[in-house]
PDB file of C-alpha atoms in Angstrom:
ATOM      1  CA  MET A   1       0.032  -0.091   0.053  1.00 68.00           C
ATOM      2  CA  ALA A   2       2.460   2.650   1.171  1.00 85.00           C
ATOM      3  CA  VAL A   3       1.958   6.334   0.412  1.00 92.00           C
ATOM      4  CA  ASN A   4       2.964   8.721  -2.485  1.00 92.00           C
ATOM      5  CA  VAL A   5       3.698  12.396  -2.830  1.00 95.00           C
ATOM      6  CA  GLN A   6       0.357  13.028  -4.588  1.00 95.00           C
ATOM      7  CA  GLU A   7      -1.502  11.696  -1.527  1.00 95.00           C
ATOM      8  CA  ILE A   8       0.559  14.007   0.738  1.00 96.00           C
ATOM      9  CA  ALA A   9       0.028  16.992  -1.701  1.00 97.00           C
ATOM     10  CA  GLU A  10      -3.848  16.354  -1.231  1.00 97.00           C
ATOM     11  CA  TYR A  11      -3.468  16.451   2.496  1.00 97.00           C
ATOM     12  CA  LEU A  12      -1.647  19.748   2.304  1.00 97.00           C
ATOM     13  CA  ASP A  13      -4.322  21.073  -0.062  1.00 97.00           C
ATOM     14  CA  GLN A  14      -6.968  20.202   2.473  1.00 96.00           C
ATOM     15  CA  ILE A  15      -5.194  22.520   5.011  1.00 95.00           C
ATOM     16  CA  GLY A  16      -4.447  25.222   2.445  1.00 95.00           C
ATOM     17  CA  TRP A  17      -0.554  25.034   2.627  1.00 96.00           C
ATOM     18  CA  GLU A  18       1.496  25.945  -0.308  1.00 96.00           C
ATOM     19  CA  TYR A  19       4.189  23.526  -1.266  1.00 96.00           C
ATOM     20  CA  ARG A  20       6.628  22.385  -4.035  1.00 97.00           C
ATOM     21  CA  ILE A  21       6.623  18.651  -5.247  1.00 97.00           C
ATOM     22  CA  GLU A  22      10.077  17.370  -5.941  1.00 96.00           C
ATOM     23  CA  GLU A  23       9.101  14.036  -7.674  1.00 91.00           C
ATOM     24  CA  GLU A  24      12.585  12.938  -8.571  1.00 92.00           C
ATOM     25  CA  GLU A  25      13.433  13.054  -4.737  1.00 93.00           C
ATOM     26  CA  ASP A  26      10.123  11.605  -3.701  1.00 94.00           C
ATOM     27  CA  ARG A  27       9.509  14.541  -1.480  1.00 96.00           C
ATOM     28  CA  ILE A  28       7.601  17.791  -0.900  1.00 97.00           C
ATOM     29  CA  VAL A  29       8.977  21.063   0.360  1.00 97.00           C
ATOM     30  CA  THR A  30       6.864  23.560   2.302  1.00 97.00           C
ATOM     31  CA  GLY A  31       6.970  25.816   5.209  1.00 94.00           C
ATOM     32  CA  VAL A  32       5.268  27.903   7.718  1.00 93.00           C
ATOM     33  CA  GLU A  33       5.651  31.226   9.259  1.00 91.00           C
ATOM     34  CA  GLY A  34       6.910  30.510  12.794  1.00 91.00           C
ATOM     35  CA  ASP A  35       7.040  32.666  15.854  1.00 92.00           C
ATOM     36  CA  ASN A  36      10.504  31.763  16.588  1.00 92.00           C
ATOM     37  CA  LEU A  37      11.901  30.502  13.382  1.00 90.00           C
ATOM     38  CA  GLU A  38      12.108  33.006  10.590  1.00 84.00           C
ATOM     39  CA  ASP A  39      12.405  30.541   7.678  1.00 86.00           C
ATOM     40  CA  PHE A  40      10.607  27.391   8.955  1.00 95.00           C
ATOM     41  CA  MET A  41      11.193  25.059   6.034  1.00 97.00           C
ATOM     42  CA  ILE A  42       9.453  21.631   6.265  1.00 98.00           C
ATOM     43  CA  VAL A  43      10.330  18.609   4.040  1.00 98.00           C
ATOM     44  CA  VAL A  44       8.071  15.613   3.706  1.00 97.00           C
ATOM     45  CA  GLN A  45      10.294  12.782   2.478  1.00 97.00           C
ATOM     46  CA  LEU A  46       9.172   9.363   1.359  1.00 96.00           C
ATOM     47  CA  ASP A  47      11.661   6.551   1.177  1.00 95.00           C
ATOM     48  CA  GLU A  48      11.663   2.819   0.313  1.00 95.00           C
ATOM     49  CA  ASP A  49       8.879   3.429  -2.435  1.00 92.00           C
ATOM     50  CA  GLY A  50       6.663   5.115   0.051  1.00 92.00           C
ATOM     51  CA  ARG A  51       7.050   2.511   2.757  1.00 94.00           C
ATOM     52  CA  PHE A  52       9.052   4.923   5.043  1.00 96.00           C
ATOM     53  CA  PHE A  53       7.747   8.386   5.949  1.00 96.00           C
ATOM     54  CA  ARG A  54       9.712  11.395   7.427  1.00 97.00           C
ATOM     55  CA  VAL A  55       8.750  14.944   7.979  1.00 97.00           C
ATOM     56  CA  PHE A  56      11.578  17.225   9.023  1.00 97.00           C
ATOM     57  CA  ALA A  57      12.728  20.740   9.570  1.00 97.00           C
ATOM     58  CA  PRO A  58      16.158  21.142   8.114  1.00 96.00           C
ATOM     59  CA  GLN A  59      18.749  23.750   9.447  1.00 94.00           C
ATOM     60  CA  VAL A  60      16.630  24.689  12.449  1.00 94.00           C
ATOM     61  CA  LEU A  61      19.525  25.812  14.554  1.00 92.00           C
ATOM     62  CA  SER A  62      22.850  27.171  13.203  1.00 89.00           C
ATOM     63  CA  GLY A  63      26.209  27.974  14.726  1.00 90.00           C
ATOM     64  CA  VAL A  64      26.354  24.856  16.872  1.00 93.00           C
ATOM     65  CA  LYS A  65      29.315  23.122  15.293  1.00 92.00           C
ATOM     66  CA  ASP A  66      31.874  25.327  17.007  1.00 93.00           C
ATOM     67  CA  HIS A  67      29.729  26.838  19.704  1.00 94.00           C
ATOM     68  CA  PRO A  68      31.115  27.166  23.321  1.00 96.00           C
ATOM     69  CA  HIS A  69      27.928  25.549  24.718  1.00 96.00           C
ATOM     70  CA  LYS A  70      27.675  22.772  22.087  1.00 95.00           C
ATOM     71  CA  ASP A  71      27.494  19.946  24.645  1.00 95.00           C
ATOM     72  CA  ALA A  72      24.719  21.563  26.526  1.00 95.00           C
ATOM     73  CA  ILE A  73      22.912  22.327  23.280  1.00 95.00           C
ATOM     74  CA  LEU A  74      23.096  18.762  22.131  1.00 96.00           C
ATOM     75  CA  GLN A  75      22.126  17.420  25.605  1.00 95.00           C
ATOM     76  CA  THR A  76      19.098  19.684  25.643  1.00 95.00           C
ATOM     77  CA  MET A  77      18.124  18.350  22.206  1.00 96.00           C
ATOM     78  CA  LEU A  78      18.176  14.791  23.650  1.00 95.00           C
ATOM     79  CA  VAL A  79      16.224  15.821  26.711  1.00 93.00           C
ATOM     80  CA  ILE A  80      13.636  17.361  24.574  1.00 94.00           C
ATOM     81  CA  SER A  81      13.294  14.131  22.581  1.00 94.00           C
ATOM     82  CA  TRP A  82      12.879  12.310  25.883  1.00 91.00           C
ATOM     83  CA  GLU A  83      10.122  14.734  27.047  1.00 89.00           C
ATOM     84  CA  THR A  84       8.106  14.624  23.787  1.00 89.00           C
ATOM     85  CA  LYS A  85       6.378  12.172  21.732  1.00 89.00           C
ATOM     86  CA  MET A  86       7.687  11.517  18.187  1.00 93.00           C
ATOM     87  CA  LEU A  87      10.151  14.455  18.009  1.00 96.00           C
ATOM     88  CA  GLN A  88      13.712  13.494  17.242  1.00 96.00           C
ATOM     89  CA  TRP A  89      16.898  15.463  16.583  1.00 97.00           C
ATOM     90  CA  GLU A  90      19.734  14.951  14.013  1.00 96.00           C
ATOM     91  CA  TYR A  91      23.080  16.510  14.100  1.00 94.00           C
ATOM     92  CA  ASP A  92      25.455  16.395  11.122  1.00 93.00           C
ATOM     93  CA  PRO A  93      28.964  16.784  12.402  1.00 91.00           C
ATOM     94  CA  SER A  94      30.472  17.537   9.059  1.00 91.00           C
ATOM     95  CA  ASP A  95      28.663  20.793   8.736  1.00 90.00           C
ATOM     96  CA  GLY A  96      26.846  21.280  12.047  1.00 90.00           C
ATOM     97  CA  GLU A  97      23.326  21.017  10.598  1.00 92.00           C
ATOM     98  CA  ILE A  98      20.480  20.251  13.046  1.00 95.00           C
ATOM     99  CA  ARG A  99      17.292  18.835  12.013  1.00 96.00           C
ATOM    100  CA  ALA A 100      14.114  18.185  13.957  1.00 97.00           C
ATOM    101  CA  ILE A 101      12.410  15.078  12.602  1.00 97.00           C
ATOM    102  CA  ILE A 102       9.441  12.651  12.951  1.00 97.00           C
ATOM    103  CA  GLU A 103       9.845   9.396  10.947  1.00 96.00           C
ATOM    104  CA  PHE A 104       8.360   5.993  10.974  1.00 95.00           C
ATOM    105  CA  PRO A 105       7.792   2.966   8.716  1.00 95.00           C
ATOM    106  CA  ILE A 106       4.503   2.765   6.806  1.00 94.00           C
ATOM    107  CA  GLU A 107       5.355  -0.800   5.262  1.00 92.00           C
ATOM    108  CA  ASP A 108       2.149  -2.636   4.311  1.00 89.00           C
ATOM    109  CA  SER A 109      -0.277   0.250   5.519  1.00 92.00           C
ATOM    110  CA  THR A 110      -0.848   3.754   4.388  1.00 92.00           C
ATOM    111  CA  LEU A 111      -0.458   7.182   6.113  1.00 94.00           C
ATOM    112  CA  THR A 112      -3.860   8.673   6.827  1.00 93.00           C
ATOM    113  CA  GLU A 113      -4.566  12.344   6.652  1.00 95.00           C
ATOM    114  CA  GLN A 114      -5.198  12.439  10.413  1.00 95.00           C
ATOM    115  CA  GLN A 115      -1.857  10.804  10.987  1.00 95.00           C
ATOM    116  CA  PHE A 116      -0.059  13.171   8.638  1.00 96.00           C
ATOM    117  CA  ASN A 117      -1.749  16.286  10.190  1.00 96.00           C
ATOM    118  CA  ARG A 118      -0.664  15.073  13.655  1.00 95.00           C
ATOM    119  CA  CYS A 119       2.917  14.740  12.616  1.00 96.00           C
ATOM    120  CA  LEU A 120       3.034  18.007  10.820  1.00 96.00           C
ATOM    121  CA  SER A 121       1.285  20.029  13.643  1.00 94.00           C
ATOM    122  CA  ALA A 122       3.508  18.198  16.272  1.00 95.00           C
ATOM    123  CA  LEU A 123       6.754  19.166  14.351  1.00 96.00           C
ATOM    124  CA  VAL A 124       5.580  22.769  13.990  1.00 95.00           C
ATOM    125  CA  GLN A 125       4.411  23.301  17.515  1.00 94.00           C
ATOM    126  CA  LEU A 126       7.245  21.336  19.328  1.00 94.00           C
ATOM    127  CA  VAL A 127       9.992  22.935  17.252  1.00 96.00           C
ATOM    128  CA  ASP A 128       8.800  26.454  17.087  1.00 94.00           C
ATOM    129  CA  GLY A 129       6.869  26.709  20.280  1.00 91.00           C
ATOM    130  CA  VAL A 130       8.946  24.638  22.650  1.00 90.00           C
ATOM    131  CA  ALA A 131      12.496  23.582  21.388  1.00 94.00           C
ATOM    132  CA  ILE A 132      13.629  26.818  19.687  1.00 94.00           C
ATOM    133  CA  PRO A 133      13.153  29.233  22.516  1.00 93.00           C
ATOM    134  CA  ARG A 134      14.724  26.661  24.830  1.00 94.00           C
ATOM    135  CA  LEU A 135      17.645  25.962  22.685  1.00 95.00           C
ATOM    136  CA  GLN A 136      18.221  29.611  22.102  1.00 94.00           C
ATOM    137  CA  GLU A 137      18.414  30.025  25.870  1.00 94.00           C
ATOM    138  CA  VAL A 138      20.954  27.293  26.067  1.00 95.00           C
ATOM    139  CA  MET A 139      22.963  28.978  23.249  1.00 94.00           C
ATOM    140  CA  GLU A 140      23.176  32.237  25.355  1.00 95.00           C
ATOM    141  CA  THR A 141      23.672  30.895  28.792  1.00 94.00           C
ATOM    142  CA  GLY A 142      24.881  27.283  28.589  1.00 94.00           C
ATOM    143  CA  TYR A 143      22.075  26.235  30.799  1.00 92.00           C
ATOM    144  CA  ASP A 144      18.727  24.428  29.994  1.00 92.00           C
ATOM    145  CA  PRO A 145      15.815  26.289  31.236  1.00 87.00           C
ATOM    146  CA  GLY A 146      13.738  23.123  30.939  1.00 81.00           C
ATOM    147  CA  ASN A 147      15.250  21.944  34.284  1.00 60.00           C
ATOM    148  CA  VAL A 148      13.166  24.683  35.965  1.00 62.00           C
ATOM    149  CA  GLU A 149      10.057  23.287  34.226  1.00 58.00           C
ATOM    150  CA  VAL A 150      10.811  19.888  35.537  1.00 56.00           C
ATOM    151  CA  GLY A 151      10.790  21.359  39.129  1.00 62.00           C
ATOM    152  CA  GLU A 152       7.591  23.115  38.417  1.00 64.00           C
ATOM    153  CA  ARG A 153       5.875  19.959  37.196  1.00 61.00           C
ATOM    154  CA  LEU A 154       7.196  18.204  40.370  1.00 64.00           C
ATOM    155  CA  LEU A 155       5.590  20.841  42.458  1.00 70.00           C
ATOM    156  CA  LEU A 156       2.401  20.484  40.519  1.00 69.00           C
ATOM    157  CA  SER A 157       2.410  16.789  41.043  1.00 68.00           C
ATOM    158  CA  ILE A 158       2.913  17.175  44.742  1.00 75.00           C
ATOM    159  CA  GLN A 159       0.149  19.613  44.950  1.00 75.00           C
ATOM    160  CA  GLU A 160      -2.249  17.294  43.039  1.00 76.00           C
ATOM    161  CA  GLN A 161      -1.282  14.150  45.074  1.00 77.00           C
ATOM    162  CA  ALA A 162      -0.941  15.752  48.486  1.00 79.00           C
ATOM    163  CA  PRO A 163      -3.103  18.873  48.699  1.00 81.00           C
ATOM    164  CA  GLY A 164      -1.806  21.141  51.477  1.00 80.00           C
ATOM    165  CA  LEU A 165       1.650  19.658  51.462  1.00 78.00           C
ATOM    166  CA  LEU A 166       3.205  22.481  49.684  1.00 75.00           C
ATOM    167  CA  ASP A 167       1.790  24.976  52.034  1.00 81.00           C
ATOM    168  CA  LEU A 168       3.178  22.999  54.955  1.00 80.00           C
ATOM    169  CA  LEU A 169       6.519  22.733  53.358  1.00 77.00           C
ATOM    170  CA  GLU A 170       6.521  26.581  52.659  1.00 79.00           C
ATOM    171  CA  LYS A 171       5.651  27.362  56.400  1.00 81.00           C
ATOM    172  CA  ALA A 172       8.443  24.983  57.566  1.00 78.00           C
ATOM    173  CA  MET A 173      10.942  26.719  55.308  1.00 76.00           C
ATOM    174  CA  GLU A 174       9.894  30.119  56.468  1.00 79.00           C
ATOM    175  CA  ALA A 175      10.125  28.993  60.176  1.00 78.00           C
ATOM    176  CA  ARG A 176      13.669  27.563  59.507  1.00 68.00           C
ATOM    177  CA  LYS A 177      14.677  30.908  57.856  1.00 72.00           C
ATOM    178  CA  LYS A 178      13.521  32.713  60.915  1.00 75.00           C
ATOM    179  CA  ARG A 179      15.578  30.566  63.252  1.00 72.00           C
ATOM    180  CA  GLY A 180      18.681  30.980  61.092  1.00 67.00           C
ATOM    181  CA  ARG A 181      20.554  29.692  58.097  1.00 59.00           C
ATOM    182  CA  PHE A 182      20.018  26.269  56.624  1.00 55.00           C
ATOM    183  CA  PRO A 183      22.833  23.853  57.676  1.00 59.00           C
ATOM    184  CA  SER A 184      24.329  23.773  54.059  1.00 60.00           C
ATOM    185  CA  GLU A 185      24.619  27.638  54.055  1.00 55.00           C
TER     186      GLU A 185
END
């Protein structure tokens, strides 16, 4: 069964996107205006005679190859992959290109319009709305602001699981401050 570029083009027509078909490469090139990415190019690539699907954003982050915070940037990319569904990152060490990608086999099935739309919208939302602002912060500071979000999620979880516990902890910390410094200070 698989899928072909004409089917993908019909899916893009349904949502009113402009695109360019590159039949010889078995792909479609399109894009969207992002909030954090100026030129948010998107490539829909079919491989293995339409039995393997990938949608990716090439060159989403530049200047990483020789960046002083390269390790923190690459680590943050891996953390984002861990925290999200579907989204993966690729890094080409030869030229420093970074891609955001969603890919999976179609094999003996087909790619439905709903599946395609989910992949496309996830790529756009996760890259432009979540990853790029976070990665730009890492490029500037060398620190992943997502670690703060992990702490906030932990606090929210505590609040949901044990209502009132956070208030109790806050009061205990205030009482401790009034008595003096914490032992580690």
